[in-house]
C-alpha cells in the first residue's frame, strides 16, 4: 500500500505543477494576445498563428517519439537502468534532428514559393515569407532539445519540468507585450518565442544532467534496435497525434486557404476559451500516463482501476463543468476580453466548448489505455475520427465558413467517444453501465441543466453589457457550475481522499491549508 500511496502522491503532485504552469501561461497569454491583435491587426497575427500551426503538423514526423520517450524512460526508471535510458534519449534526440532538417526544407520552400498557396494580403506577403524563414531556422535549432523535457516527464520530475515551462511562458509573453506596446513588427514576436524556447531548453538540459549525470546522449547509443522498439509503440501514438492535429489545427489552415488570414484570427479567438480548458486538461492529465505505465509494469491493476473510476469522475466534474460554464458565458466573456467585434463569434466559441465536453471527460480513459499499451486500437479510432473531421470540414468550409469547420470538429469529437468507452471497459473488465453511471452520466445531465440556466441568465445582460456586470457573471458562472457539480456529485470519501492526497503532494506550506485534518 505504501507504494500505491507514493504513486498517487507523485501523480497528484505532477498534476498540480502541470496545472500551475498552464494557468500561469494562460493568464499571461490572455493579456498578450489581446495586445498583439489590437496592435498588429488580425492579418499579421493570423500569419503568426499559421506559422505555429504548420510547424505543429510536422511534429508528426517525429513518429510519436515524445510519448514513447516518456513511457520508456518511466518504465526504465523503475529498474534504474540508466544505460537503456541513454539509448532511448539518444534515439529520440537524433530522430528529432533528422526530422528538423526535413522540416526546415519545407519552410524554406514556403519562404521562396509556397506562400502563394495561401490567401495572404499583398501588403503582408513579405511578413509571411520572413515568418516562414524564421520558422525553418528555429526548427533545426530547437527540435532536438525537446528530448530533455520528455526525460523529466518520464522521471516524473514534474515540478522541475513545469518551472522551465513557466520561465518559457514568462519570457515569450513579456516579449509579445513589448512587441505590442513598442509597435514592433510581428516578426519580433516570433523572436521572443525563440528566445523563450532557448531559455527553457537550457534549464531542462541542466536539470537532466543534475538528476541523471550518468545519462549520455550520443550517436553510439542511438541503435536501430532501440529505434524499432520505441517506434513500435510511438507510431500508433503518432496516429493519435495526427487525429488531434487534424481536429484541432486543420480548421485554421482550411480557413487560411479558403477564406482569409483574418478569419484565422477570428476563429483562433473564438476557440481560445475551449483551447484554454483543453490545454489545462491535457497538462494536468499528462501525469497520468507515466503513473499508469509504472503501475502496469508492477502489475498493480487495483491502482489502475481506482484511478480510472475515481479519476474520470473528478476530471469530468471539473472539465465538463468548466466547459459548460464557458459555453454559458461565451458572449460576455469574449466581450470583456476582446470587445464587441469578436464577441459576435460567441456562437462559434459555444459550439466548440460543447463539442469538447464530449471528449474532455475521456482524457483519463485515453491516458490509462496508453499507459497500459493499448495504442493500436486507439490509433485506429483516432484516424477514423480525423478522416471524418477533415471530410466534413472540407465539404462545409466554403458554404458555411467558420461554422462549417466547427461542425466537422463536433462530429469528430462525438463519434469517437462510444468506441473509447467500449475499449476502456473491456480492458479493465468493467461493465459499460457501471462505468457510465459512476462517472459520466450524472455529470452530463447536471451540467446540461446548469449550463442552460446560466445561458438564459446571460441573455439578460444584453448585446452591450456593462463591463463590471460581464466580469461578475463570468466569474460567478465559472465557479458555480463546476462547484455545484462537485458538491452534488463527488462522494464525501472521494473528496476527503483527494484533499488528503493533494495535501501530501503539495509543498508543506500549501498542503497544511487544504488538508481535511486542518479545522481551518
Short mmCIF file of C-alpha atoms in Angstrom, two decimals:
data_model
loop_
_atom_site.label_atom_id
_atom_site.label_comp_id
_atom_site.label_asym_id
_atom_site.label_seq_id
_atom_site.Cartn_x
_atom_site.Cartn_y
_atom_site.Cartn_z
CA UNK A 1 0.00 0.00 0.00
CA UNK A 2 2.84 2.41 0.67
CA UNK A 3 3.96 2.04 -2.93
CA UNK A 4 0.46 2.87 -4.11
CA UNK A 5 0.27 5.88 -1.80
CA UNK A 6 3.63 7.13 -3.07
CA UNK A 7 2.49 6.66 -6.65
CA UNK A 8 -0.74 8.55 -6.01
CA UNK A 9 1.18 11.36 -4.33
CA UNK A 10 3.57 11.68 -7.27
CA UNK A 11 0.60 11.72 -9.65
CA UNK A 12 -1.21 14.49 -7.76
CA UNK A 13 1.98 16.48 -7.35
CA UNK A 14 2.59 16.22 -11.09
CA UNK A 15 -0.98 17.25 -11.84
CA UNK A 16 -0.63 20.27 -9.52
CA UNK A 17 2.58 21.50 -11.15
CA UNK A 18 1.19 20.90 -14.63
CA UNK A 19 -1.86 22.94 -13.71
CA UNK A 20 0.20 25.73 -12.15
CA UNK A 21 2.38 26.10 -15.25
CA UNK A 22 -0.59 26.08 -17.61
CA UNK A 23 -2.62 28.61 -15.59
CA UNK A 24 0.39 30.92 -15.43
CA UNK A 25 0.81 30.69 -19.20
CA UNK A 26 -2.90 31.23 -19.83
CA UNK A 27 -3.10 34.36 -17.69
CA UNK A 28 -0.14 35.89 -19.47
CA UNK A 29 -1.39 34.80 -22.91
CA UNK A 30 -4.80 36.40 -22.43
CA UNK A 31 -3.14 39.78 -21.99
CA UNK A 32 -0.53 39.24 -24.71
CA UNK A 33 -2.96 38.01 -27.39
CA UNK A 34 -5.31 40.94 -26.85
CA UNK A 35 -2.48 43.47 -27.13
CA UNK A 36 -0.91 41.78 -30.16
CA UNK A 37 -4.17 41.51 -32.10
CA UNK A 38 -5.09 45.15 -31.49
CA UNK A 39 -1.56 46.40 -32.17
CA UNK A 40 -0.67 44.35 -35.27
CA UNK A 41 -4.11 43.59 -36.70
CA UNK A 42 -5.97 40.39 -37.49
CA UNK A 43 -3.97 39.70 -40.64
CA UNK A 44 -0.48 39.77 -39.15
CA UNK A 45 -1.47 37.87 -36.03
CA UNK A 46 -3.17 35.27 -38.24
CA UNK A 47 0.13 34.75 -40.08
CA UNK A 48 1.93 34.15 -36.78
CA UNK A 49 -0.72 31.57 -35.81
CA UNK A 50 -0.44 29.96 -39.25
CA UNK A 51 3.34 29.56 -38.86
CA UNK A 52 2.91 27.87 -35.48
CA UNK A 53 0.16 25.60 -36.84
CA UNK A 54 2.21 24.49 -39.84
CA UNK A 55 5.15 23.75 -37.57
CA UNK A 56 2.83 21.74 -35.34
CA UNK A 57 1.88 19.46 -38.22
CA UNK A 58 5.49 18.41 -38.63
CA UNK A 59 5.73 17.15 -35.10
CA UNK A 60 4.04 14.12 -36.70
CA UNK A 61 7.30 13.43 -38.47
CA UNK A 62 8.74 12.57 -35.07
CA UNK A 63 6.59 9.42 -35.31
CA UNK A 64 5.10 9.81 -31.86
CA UNK A 65 8.53 9.82 -30.22
CA UNK A 66 7.56 12.19 -27.37
CA UNK A 67 5.03 9.77 -25.87
CA UNK A 68 7.32 6.80 -26.50
CA UNK A 69 10.23 8.56 -24.82
CA UNK A 70 8.18 9.42 -21.73
CA UNK A 71 6.77 5.88 -21.46
CA UNK A 72 10.09 4.05 -21.76
CA UNK A 73 12.01 6.47 -19.56
CA UNK A 74 9.34 5.91 -16.87
CA UNK A 75 9.47 2.11 -17.18
CA UNK A 76 13.27 2.02 -17.16
CA UNK A 77 13.41 4.38 -14.19
CA UNK A 78 11.66 1.74 -12.08
CA UNK A 79 14.63 -0.56 -12.84
CA UNK A 80 17.21 2.24 -12.54
CA UNK A 81 18.58 1.21 -15.95
CA UNK A 82 20.44 4.37 -16.97
CA UNK A 83 22.19 2.66 -19.89
CA UNK A 84 18.88 1.82 -21.57
CA UNK A 85 17.60 5.30 -20.75
CA UNK A 86 20.63 6.69 -22.59
CA UNK A 87 19.66 4.64 -25.63
CA UNK A 88 16.07 5.89 -25.51
CA UNK A 89 17.17 9.52 -25.14
CA UNK A 90 19.78 9.24 -27.92
CA UNK A 91 17.34 7.67 -30.39
CA UNK A 92 14.83 10.42 -29.70
CA UNK A 93 17.39 13.23 -29.96
CA UNK A 94 18.81 12.18 -33.32
CA UNK A 95 15.39 11.32 -34.72
CA UNK A 96 14.27 14.85 -33.90
CA UNK A 97 17.42 16.26 -35.52
CA UNK A 98 16.80 14.42 -38.80
CA UNK A 99 13.13 15.44 -38.79
CA UNK A 100 14.04 19.07 -38.08
CA UNK A 101 16.29 19.18 -41.15
CA UNK A 102 13.43 17.93 -43.33
CA UNK A 103 11.01 20.42 -41.78
CA UNK A 104 13.38 23.30 -42.46
CA UNK A 105 13.44 22.38 -46.16
CA UNK A 106 9.64 22.66 -46.29
CA UNK A 107 9.64 26.09 -44.67
CA UNK A 108 12.40 27.28 -46.97
CA UNK A 109 10.12 26.23 -49.83
CA UNK A 110 7.27 28.26 -48.32
CA UNK A 111 9.62 31.21 -47.99
CA UNK A 112 10.70 31.01 -51.64
CA UNK A 113 7.50 29.99 -53.43
CA UNK A 114 4.91 28.13 -51.33
CA UNK A 115 3.43 31.25 -49.71
CA UNK A 116 1.40 31.64 -52.93
CA UNK A 117 -0.84 28.75 -51.83
CA UNK A 118 -2.37 30.86 -49.05
CA UNK A 119 -4.85 33.73 -49.22
CA UNK A 120 -2.43 36.41 -47.99
CA UNK A 121 -2.98 40.13 -48.46
CA UNK A 122 -0.42 41.61 -50.86
CA UNK A 123 0.79 44.02 -48.16
CA UNK A 124 1.57 41.09 -45.85
CA UNK A 125 3.44 38.77 -48.24
CA UNK A 126 6.83 40.00 -47.03
CA UNK A 127 5.83 39.38 -43.42
CA UNK A 128 4.61 35.87 -44.25
CA UNK A 129 7.86 34.99 -46.04
CA UNK A 130 10.02 36.20 -43.17
CA UNK A 131 7.95 34.23 -40.65
CA UNK A 132 8.28 31.06 -42.75
CA UNK A 133 12.06 31.55 -42.98
CA UNK A 134 12.39 32.09 -39.23
CA UNK A 135 10.27 29.01 -38.53
CA UNK A 136 12.53 26.84 -40.69
CA UNK A 137 15.68 28.06 -38.93
CA UNK A 138 14.12 27.64 -35.49
CA UNK A 139 13.03 24.04 -36.11
CA UNK A 140 16.62 22.89 -36.73
CA UNK A 141 17.93 24.58 -33.59
CA UNK A 142 15.13 23.68 -31.20
CA UNK A 143 13.50 20.38 -32.05
CA UNK A 144 16.25 18.04 -30.82
CA UNK A 145 16.34 19.87 -27.47
CA UNK A 146 12.74 18.93 -26.59
CA UNK A 147 14.01 15.50 -25.52
CA UNK A 148 15.10 16.95 -22.16
CA UNK A 149 11.54 17.89 -21.19
CA UNK A 150 10.39 14.38 -22.11
CA UNK A 151 13.11 12.85 -19.95
CA UNK A 152 11.98 14.98 -17.00
CA UNK A 153 8.37 13.89 -17.50
CA UNK A 154 9.42 10.24 -17.76
CA UNK A 155 11.27 10.61 -14.47
CA UNK A 156 8.09 12.24 -13.11
CA UNK A 157 10.08 15.35 -12.19
CA UNK A 158 7.05 17.47 -12.95
CA UNK A 159 7.98 20.34 -10.67
CA UNK A 160 11.27 20.96 -12.48
CA UNK A 161 9.76 20.45 -15.92
CA UNK A 162 6.95 22.90 -15.24
CA UNK A 163 9.24 25.50 -13.74
CA UNK A 164 11.06 25.53 -17.08
CA UNK A 165 7.68 25.93 -18.82
CA UNK A 166 6.79 28.82 -16.51
CA UNK A 167 10.04 30.60 -17.38
CA UNK A 168 9.33 29.99 -21.08
CA UNK A 169 5.83 31.46 -20.76
CA UNK A 170 7.15 34.49 -18.90
CA UNK A 171 9.82 35.31 -21.48
CA UNK A 172 7.58 34.74 -24.53
CA UNK A 173 4.54 36.64 -23.26
CA UNK A 174 6.57 39.56 -21.93
CA UNK A 175 8.13 39.69 -25.39
CA UNK A 176 4.69 39.71 -27.03
CA UNK A 177 3.58 42.57 -24.79
CA UNK A 178 6.70 44.57 -25.67
CA UNK A 179 6.07 43.99 -29.38
CA UNK A 180 2.55 45.35 -28.99
CA UNK A 181 3.45 48.34 -26.80
CA UNK A 182 6.52 49.35 -28.84
CA UNK A 183 4.70 48.73 -32.16
CA UNK A 184 7.43 46.39 -33.37
CA UNK A 185 6.76 44.11 -36.37
CA UNK A 186 5.13 40.72 -35.77
CA UNK A 187 8.43 39.01 -36.57
CA UNK A 188 9.73 40.33 -33.24
CA UNK A 189 7.03 38.26 -31.52
CA UNK A 190 8.46 35.15 -33.15
CA UNK A 191 11.94 36.14 -31.97
CA UNK A 192 10.56 36.43 -28.43
CA UNK A 193 9.16 32.91 -28.78
CA UNK A 194 12.55 31.60 -29.98
CA UNK A 195 14.31 33.23 -27.02
CA UNK A 196 11.83 31.73 -24.56
CA UNK A 197 12.36 28.26 -26.01
CA UNK A 198 16.13 28.64 -25.71
CA UNK A 199 15.77 29.55 -22.03
CA UNK A 200 13.52 26.52 -21.42
CA UNK A 201 15.85 24.08 -23.18
CA UNK A 202 18.90 25.37 -21.30
CA UNK A 203 17.16 24.90 -17.95
CA UNK A 204 15.83 21.45 -18.90
CA UNK A 205 19.20 20.13 -20.07
CA UNK A 206 20.90 21.33 -16.89
CA UNK A 207 18.24 19.66 -14.74
CA UNK A 208 18.60 16.33 -16.57
CA UNK A 209 22.40 16.38 -16.20
CA UNK A 210 22.00 17.06 -12.47
CA UNK A 211 19.40 14.32 -11.86
CA UNK A 212 20.95 11.67 -14.14
CA UNK A 213 24.64 12.53 -14.50
CA UNK A 214 25.32 9.08 -15.99
CA UNK A 215 22.86 9.59 -18.85
CA UNK A 216 24.60 10.14 -22.17
CA UNK A 217 23.14 11.33 -25.46
CA UNK A 218 25.46 10.33 -28.27
CA UNK A 219 25.31 8.65 -31.71
CA UNK A 220 26.78 5.40 -30.35
CA UNK A 221 23.71 4.92 -28.13
CA UNK A 222 21.21 5.59 -30.94
CA UNK A 223 20.79 1.99 -32.09
CA UNK A 224 18.40 0.70 -34.75
CA UNK A 225 17.10 -1.93 -32.30
CA UNK A 226 16.03 0.71 -29.80
CA UNK A 227 14.56 2.85 -32.57
CA UNK A 228 12.38 -0.05 -33.70
CA UNK A 229 11.32 -0.77 -30.12
CA UNK A 230 10.24 2.80 -29.49
CA UNK A 231 8.53 3.28 -32.84
CA UNK A 232 6.58 0.04 -32.37
CA UNK A 233 4.74 1.95 -29.66
CA UNK A 234 5.11 5.51 -30.88
CA UNK A 235 3.83 5.05 -34.44
CA UNK A 236 0.38 4.44 -33.04
CA UNK A 237 0.83 7.47 -30.80
CA UNK A 238 1.61 9.38 -34.00
CA UNK A 239 -1.75 8.26 -35.39
CA UNK A 240 -3.45 9.67 -32.30
CA UNK A 241 -1.41 12.85 -32.58
CA UNK A 242 -2.40 13.16 -36.24
CA UNK A 243 -6.04 12.95 -35.25
CA UNK A 244 -5.60 15.65 -32.63
CA UNK A 245 -3.90 17.95 -35.12
CA UNK A 246 -6.46 17.39 -37.86
CA UNK A 247 -9.27 18.13 -35.43
CA UNK A 248 -7.50 20.92 -33.52
CA UNK A 249 -5.45 22.74 -36.16
CA UNK A 250 -6.80 21.94 -39.63
CA UNK A 251 -9.74 24.28 -39.06
CA UNK A 252 -7.41 27.27 -39.04
CA UNK A 253 -5.39 26.03 -42.01
CA UNK A 254 -8.55 25.50 -44.08
CA UNK A 255 -9.74 28.99 -43.20
CA UNK A 256 -6.38 30.39 -44.33
CA UNK A 257 -6.64 28.53 -47.64
CA UNK A 258 -10.31 29.11 -48.45
CA UNK A 259 -11.26 32.29 -46.56
CA UNK A 260 -8.54 34.67 -45.22
CA UNK A 261 -5.87 35.13 -42.58
CA UNK A 262 -8.25 37.47 -40.74
CA UNK A 263 -10.71 34.57 -40.46
CA UNK A 264 -7.90 32.57 -38.84
CA UNK A 265 -7.59 35.23 -36.16
CA UNK A 266 -11.35 35.37 -35.60
CA UNK A 267 -11.53 31.59 -35.25
CA UNK A 268 -8.45 31.49 -33.01
CA UNK A 269 -10.00 33.99 -30.61
CA UNK A 270 -13.36 32.18 -30.61
CA UNK A 271 -11.57 28.88 -29.95
CA UNK A 272 -9.31 30.26 -27.22
CA UNK A 273 -11.71 29.54 -24.31
CA UNK A 274 -12.11 25.91 -25.41
CA UNK A 275 -8.39 25.51 -26.13
CA UNK A 276 -7.56 27.04 -22.75
CA UNK A 277 -9.65 24.45 -20.93
CA UNK A 278 -8.39 21.66 -23.19
CA UNK A 279 -4.78 22.61 -22.54
CA UNK A 280 -5.47 22.68 -18.81
CA UNK A 281 -6.99 19.24 -19.05
CA UNK A 282 -4.17 17.76 -21.09
CA UNK A 283 -1.45 19.30 -18.93
CA UNK A 284 -2.99 18.07 -15.69
CA UNK A 285 -3.65 14.62 -17.15
CA UNK A 286 -0.12 14.45 -18.54
CA UNK A 287 0.94 12.97 -15.20
CA UNK A 288 -1.42 10.00 -15.64
CA UNK A 289 0.33 8.06 -18.41
CA UNK A 290 3.74 7.60 -16.74
CA UNK A 291 2.00 6.73 -13.45
CA UNK A 292 -0.15 4.08 -15.17
CA UNK A 293 2.89 2.74 -17.07
CA UNK A 294 4.78 2.26 -13.83
CA UNK A 295 1.75 0.62 -12.14
CA UNK A 296 1.12 -1.63 -15.15
CA UNK A 297 4.73 -2.75 -15.15
CA UNK A 298 4.44 -3.73 -11.47
CA UNK A 299 1.03 -5.44 -12.06
CA UNK A 300 -0.81 -3.04 -9.74
CA UNK A 301 -4.15 -3.37 -11.54
CA UNK A 302 -6.11 -2.30 -8.46
CA UNK A 303 -4.47 1.12 -8.57
CA UNK A 304 -5.26 1.45 -12.28
CA UNK A 305 -8.95 0.63 -11.76
CA UNK A 306 -9.30 3.05 -8.85
CA UNK A 307 -7.59 5.76 -10.85
CA UNK A 308 -9.81 5.07 -13.87
CA UNK A 309 -13.11 5.31 -11.98
CA UNK A 310 -12.35 7.97 -9.39
CA UNK A 311 -10.11 9.99 -11.65
CA UNK A 312 -12.57 10.03 -14.53
CA UNK A 313 -15.37 11.16 -12.23
CA UNK A 314 -13.32 14.01 -10.74
CA UNK A 315 -11.97 15.01 -14.14
CA UNK A 316 -15.46 15.02 -15.68
CA UNK A 317 -16.89 17.15 -12.88
CA UNK A 318 -14.16 19.75 -13.23
CA UNK A 319 -13.65 19.83 -17.00
CA UNK A 320 -17.23 19.36 -18.19
CA UNK A 321 -18.26 21.88 -15.54
CA UNK A 322 -15.72 24.43 -16.81
CA UNK A 323 -16.65 23.84 -20.45
CA UNK A 324 -20.34 24.21 -19.66
CA UNK A 325 -19.62 27.44 -17.79
CA UNK A 326 -17.53 28.70 -20.71
CA UNK A 327 -20.32 27.94 -23.15
CA UNK A 328 -22.90 29.69 -20.98
CA UNK A 329 -20.72 32.79 -20.53
CA UNK A 330 -19.24 32.88 -24.05
CA UNK A 331 -20.69 36.21 -25.16
CA UNK A 332 -19.95 38.29 -22.03
CA UNK A 333 -16.55 36.59 -21.76
CA UNK A 334 -15.47 37.46 -25.32
CA UNK A 335 -16.99 40.93 -25.00
CA UNK A 336 -14.98 41.55 -21.83
CA UNK A 337 -11.75 40.13 -23.29
CA UNK A 338 -11.67 41.29 -26.92
CA UNK A 339 -14.53 43.76 -27.34
CA UNK A 340 -17.84 43.74 -29.27
CA UNK A 341 -16.33 42.84 -32.65
CA UNK A 342 -15.03 39.42 -31.63
CA UNK A 343 -17.90 38.85 -29.19
CA UNK A 344 -20.11 38.27 -32.24
CA UNK A 345 -18.32 34.92 -32.66
CA UNK A 346 -19.67 33.69 -29.32
CA UNK A 347 -21.84 31.03 -31.04
CA UNK A 348 -18.66 29.53 -32.52
CA UNK A 349 -16.99 29.52 -29.11
CA UNK A 350 -20.09 27.97 -27.56
CA UNK A 351 -20.28 25.19 -30.17
CA UNK A 352 -16.60 24.33 -29.73
CA UNK A 353 -16.88 24.06 -25.95
CA UNK A 354 -19.97 21.89 -26.14
CA UNK A 355 -18.18 19.66 -28.66
CA UNK A 356 -15.10 19.26 -26.48
CA UNK A 357 -17.27 18.49 -23.45
CA UNK A 358 -17.90 15.12 -25.08
CA UNK A 359 -14.17 14.45 -25.29
CA UNK A 360 -12.72 16.10 -22.18
CA UNK A 361 -14.23 13.55 -19.82
CA UNK A 362 -12.38 10.76 -21.60
CA UNK A 363 -8.89 12.15 -21.09
CA UNK A 364 -8.05 9.78 -18.24
CA UNK A 365 -9.57 6.93 -20.26
CA UNK A 366 -7.17 7.64 -23.11
CA UNK A 367 -4.14 8.18 -20.88
CA UNK A 368 -4.86 4.96 -18.99
CA UNK A 369 -5.13 2.94 -22.21
CA UNK A 370 -1.87 4.42 -23.48
CA UNK A 371 -0.12 3.61 -20.20
CA UNK A 372 -1.36 0.02 -20.49
CA UNK A 373 -0.05 -0.20 -24.06
CA UNK A 374 -3.41 -0.29 -25.91
CA UNK A 375 -2.27 2.17 -28.54
CA UNK A 376 -3.10 0.23 -31.71
CA UNK A 377 -6.86 0.33 -31.13
CA UNK A 378 -6.75 3.96 -30.04
CA UNK A 379 -4.72 4.78 -33.13
CA UNK A 380 -7.32 3.32 -35.49
CA UNK A 381 -10.14 5.13 -33.68
CA UNK A 382 -8.26 8.39 -33.83
CA UNK A 383 -7.51 8.06 -37.54
CA UNK A 384 -11.17 7.35 -38.31
CA UNK A 385 -12.17 10.43 -36.31
CA UNK A 386 -9.61 12.58 -38.15
CA UNK A 387 -10.79 11.43 -41.59
CA UNK A 388 -14.39 12.20 -40.63
CA UNK A 389 -13.44 15.66 -39.36
CA UNK A 390 -11.41 16.50 -42.46
CA UNK A 391 -14.13 15.34 -44.84
CA UNK A 392 -16.91 17.31 -43.15
CA UNK A 393 -14.74 20.43 -42.78
CA UNK A 394 -13.68 20.39 -46.44
CA UNK A 395 -17.29 19.95 -47.54
CA UNK A 396 -18.64 22.80 -45.39
CA UNK A 397 -15.86 25.40 -45.15
CA UNK A 398 -16.79 27.20 -48.38
CA UNK A 399 -20.57 27.42 -47.90
CA UNK A 400 -20.54 27.97 -44.12
CA UNK A 401 -17.09 29.38 -43.28
CA UNK A 402 -16.20 29.04 -39.61
CA UNK A 403 -19.46 27.27 -38.80
CA UNK A 404 -18.60 24.55 -41.31
CA UNK A 405 -15.25 23.66 -39.77
CA UNK A 406 -16.79 23.76 -36.28
CA UNK A 407 -19.40 21.20 -37.36
CA UNK A 408 -16.56 18.96 -38.51
CA UNK A 409 -14.98 19.26 -35.06
CA UNK A 410 -18.23 18.43 -33.28
CA UNK A 411 -18.83 15.32 -35.36
CA UNK A 412 -15.27 14.09 -34.84
CA UNK A 413 -15.38 14.50 -31.06
CA UNK A 414 -18.79 12.89 -30.65
CA UNK A 415 -18.15 9.97 -33.00
CA UNK A 416 -15.10 8.55 -31.23
CA UNK A 417 -16.38 8.66 -27.64
CA UNK A 418 -18.57 5.48 -27.59
CA UNK A 419 -15.78 3.35 -29.05
CA UNK A 420 -13.29 4.68 -26.48
CA UNK A 421 -15.68 3.70 -23.69
CA UNK A 422 -16.07 0.20 -25.10
CA UNK A 423 -12.32 -0.34 -25.45
CA UNK A 424 -11.65 1.04 -21.97
CA UNK A 425 -14.28 -1.04 -20.17
CA UNK A 426 -13.14 -4.23 -21.91
CA UNK A 427 -9.50 -3.56 -20.98
CA UNK A 428 -10.39 -3.22 -17.26
CA UNK A 429 -13.18 -5.83 -17.24
CA UNK A 430 -15.79 -3.23 -16.29
CA UNK A 431 -19.39 -3.09 -17.43
CA UNK A 432 -20.26 -0.11 -19.60
CA UNK A 433 -23.30 0.61 -17.45
CA UNK A 434 -21.23 0.73 -14.25
CA UNK A 435 -18.59 2.95 -15.81
CA UNK A 436 -21.07 5.46 -17.26
CA UNK A 437 -23.28 5.59 -14.18
CA UNK A 438 -20.39 6.00 -11.73
CA UNK A 439 -18.51 8.58 -13.78
CA UNK A 440 -20.15 10.42 -16.69
CA UNK A 441 -23.93 10.22 -16.98
CA UNK A 442 -24.78 12.26 -13.83
CA UNK A 443 -22.19 14.89 -14.76
CA UNK A 444 -23.53 15.45 -18.27
CA UNK A 445 -27.15 15.59 -17.04
CA UNK A 446 -26.48 18.09 -14.25
CA UNK A 447 -24.14 20.31 -16.27
CA UNK A 448 -26.62 20.39 -19.13
CA UNK A 449 -29.33 21.75 -16.86
CA UNK A 450 -27.00 24.26 -15.16
CA UNK A 451 -25.49 25.40 -18.46
CA UNK A 452 -28.92 26.10 -19.96
CA UNK A 453 -29.98 28.08 -16.89
CA UNK A 454 -26.85 30.25 -16.84
CA UNK A 455 -27.00 30.81 -20.61
CA UNK A 456 -30.54 32.13 -20.24
CA UNK A 457 -29.32 34.44 -17.47
CA UNK A 458 -26.52 35.72 -19.76
CA UNK A 459 -29.16 36.90 -22.23
CA UNK A 460 -30.33 39.40 -19.62
CA UNK A 461 -27.01 41.26 -19.93
CA UNK A 462 -27.84 42.40 -23.48
CA UNK A 463 -25.61 42.91 -26.53
CA UNK A 464 -23.52 45.63 -24.88
CA UNK A 465 -23.18 44.52 -21.27
CA UNK A 466 -21.68 46.65 -18.55
CA UNK A 467 -18.07 45.51 -18.14
CA UNK A 468 -18.35 45.06 -14.38
CA UNK A 469 -21.56 43.06 -14.78
CA UNK A 470 -19.95 40.94 -17.53
CA UNK A 471 -16.89 40.23 -15.37
CA UNK A 472 -19.05 39.32 -12.40
CA UNK A 473 -21.20 36.99 -14.50
CA UNK A 474 -18.17 35.22 -16.00
CA UNK A 475 -16.59 34.68 -12.58
CA UNK A 476 -19.81 33.54 -10.91
CA UNK A 477 -20.62 31.14 -13.77
CA UNK A 478 -17.08 29.74 -13.88
CA UNK A 479 -17.17 28.94 -10.16
CA UNK A 480 -20.82 27.97 -9.77
CA UNK A 481 -21.28 25.25 -12.39
CA UNK A 482 -18.25 23.08 -11.54
CA UNK A 483 -18.72 23.94 -7.85
CA UNK A 484 -22.36 22.81 -7.77
CA UNK A 485 -21.44 19.69 -9.75
CA UNK A 486 -18.68 18.82 -7.27
CA UNK A 487 -20.94 19.49 -4.29
CA UNK A 488 -23.73 17.26 -5.57
CA UNK A 489 -21.84 14.52 -7.42
CA UNK A 490 -18.49 14.00 -5.68
CA UNK A 491 -18.80 11.46 -2.82
CA UNK A 492 -17.52 12.72 0.51
CA UNK A 493 -14.98 9.91 0.86
CA UNK A 494 -13.53 10.77 -2.56
CA UNK A 495 -13.38 14.44 -1.64
CA UNK A 496 -11.56 13.71 1.63
CA UNK A 497 -9.20 11.27 -0.09
CA UNK A 498 -8.42 13.75 -2.84
CA UNK A 499 -7.74 16.58 -0.38
CA UNK A 500 -5.55 14.34 1.78
CA UNK A 501 -3.51 13.08 -1.17
CA UNK A 502 -3.16 16.56 -2.64
CA UNK A 503 -2.07 17.98 0.72
CA UNK A 504 0.66 15.32 0.88
CA UNK A 505 1.75 16.08 -2.67
CA UNK A 506 1.95 19.87 -2.41
CA UNK A 507 4.62 21.98 -0.73
CA UNK A 508 4.13 21.81 3.03
CA UNK A 509 3.08 25.47 3.46
CA UNK A 510 0.22 24.95 0.99
CA UNK A 511 -0.63 21.37 1.89
CA UNK A 512 -1.40 22.28 5.51
CA UNK A 513 -4.06 24.73 4.33
CA UNK A 514 -6.12 22.22 2.33
CA UNK A 515 -5.66 19.08 4.43
CA UNK A 516 -9.02 17.79 5.75
CA UNK A 517 -7.35 17.35 9.14
CA UNK A 518 -6.95 21.14 9.33
CA UNK A 519 -10.02 22.67 11.02
CA UNK A 520 -9.46 25.87 9.03
#
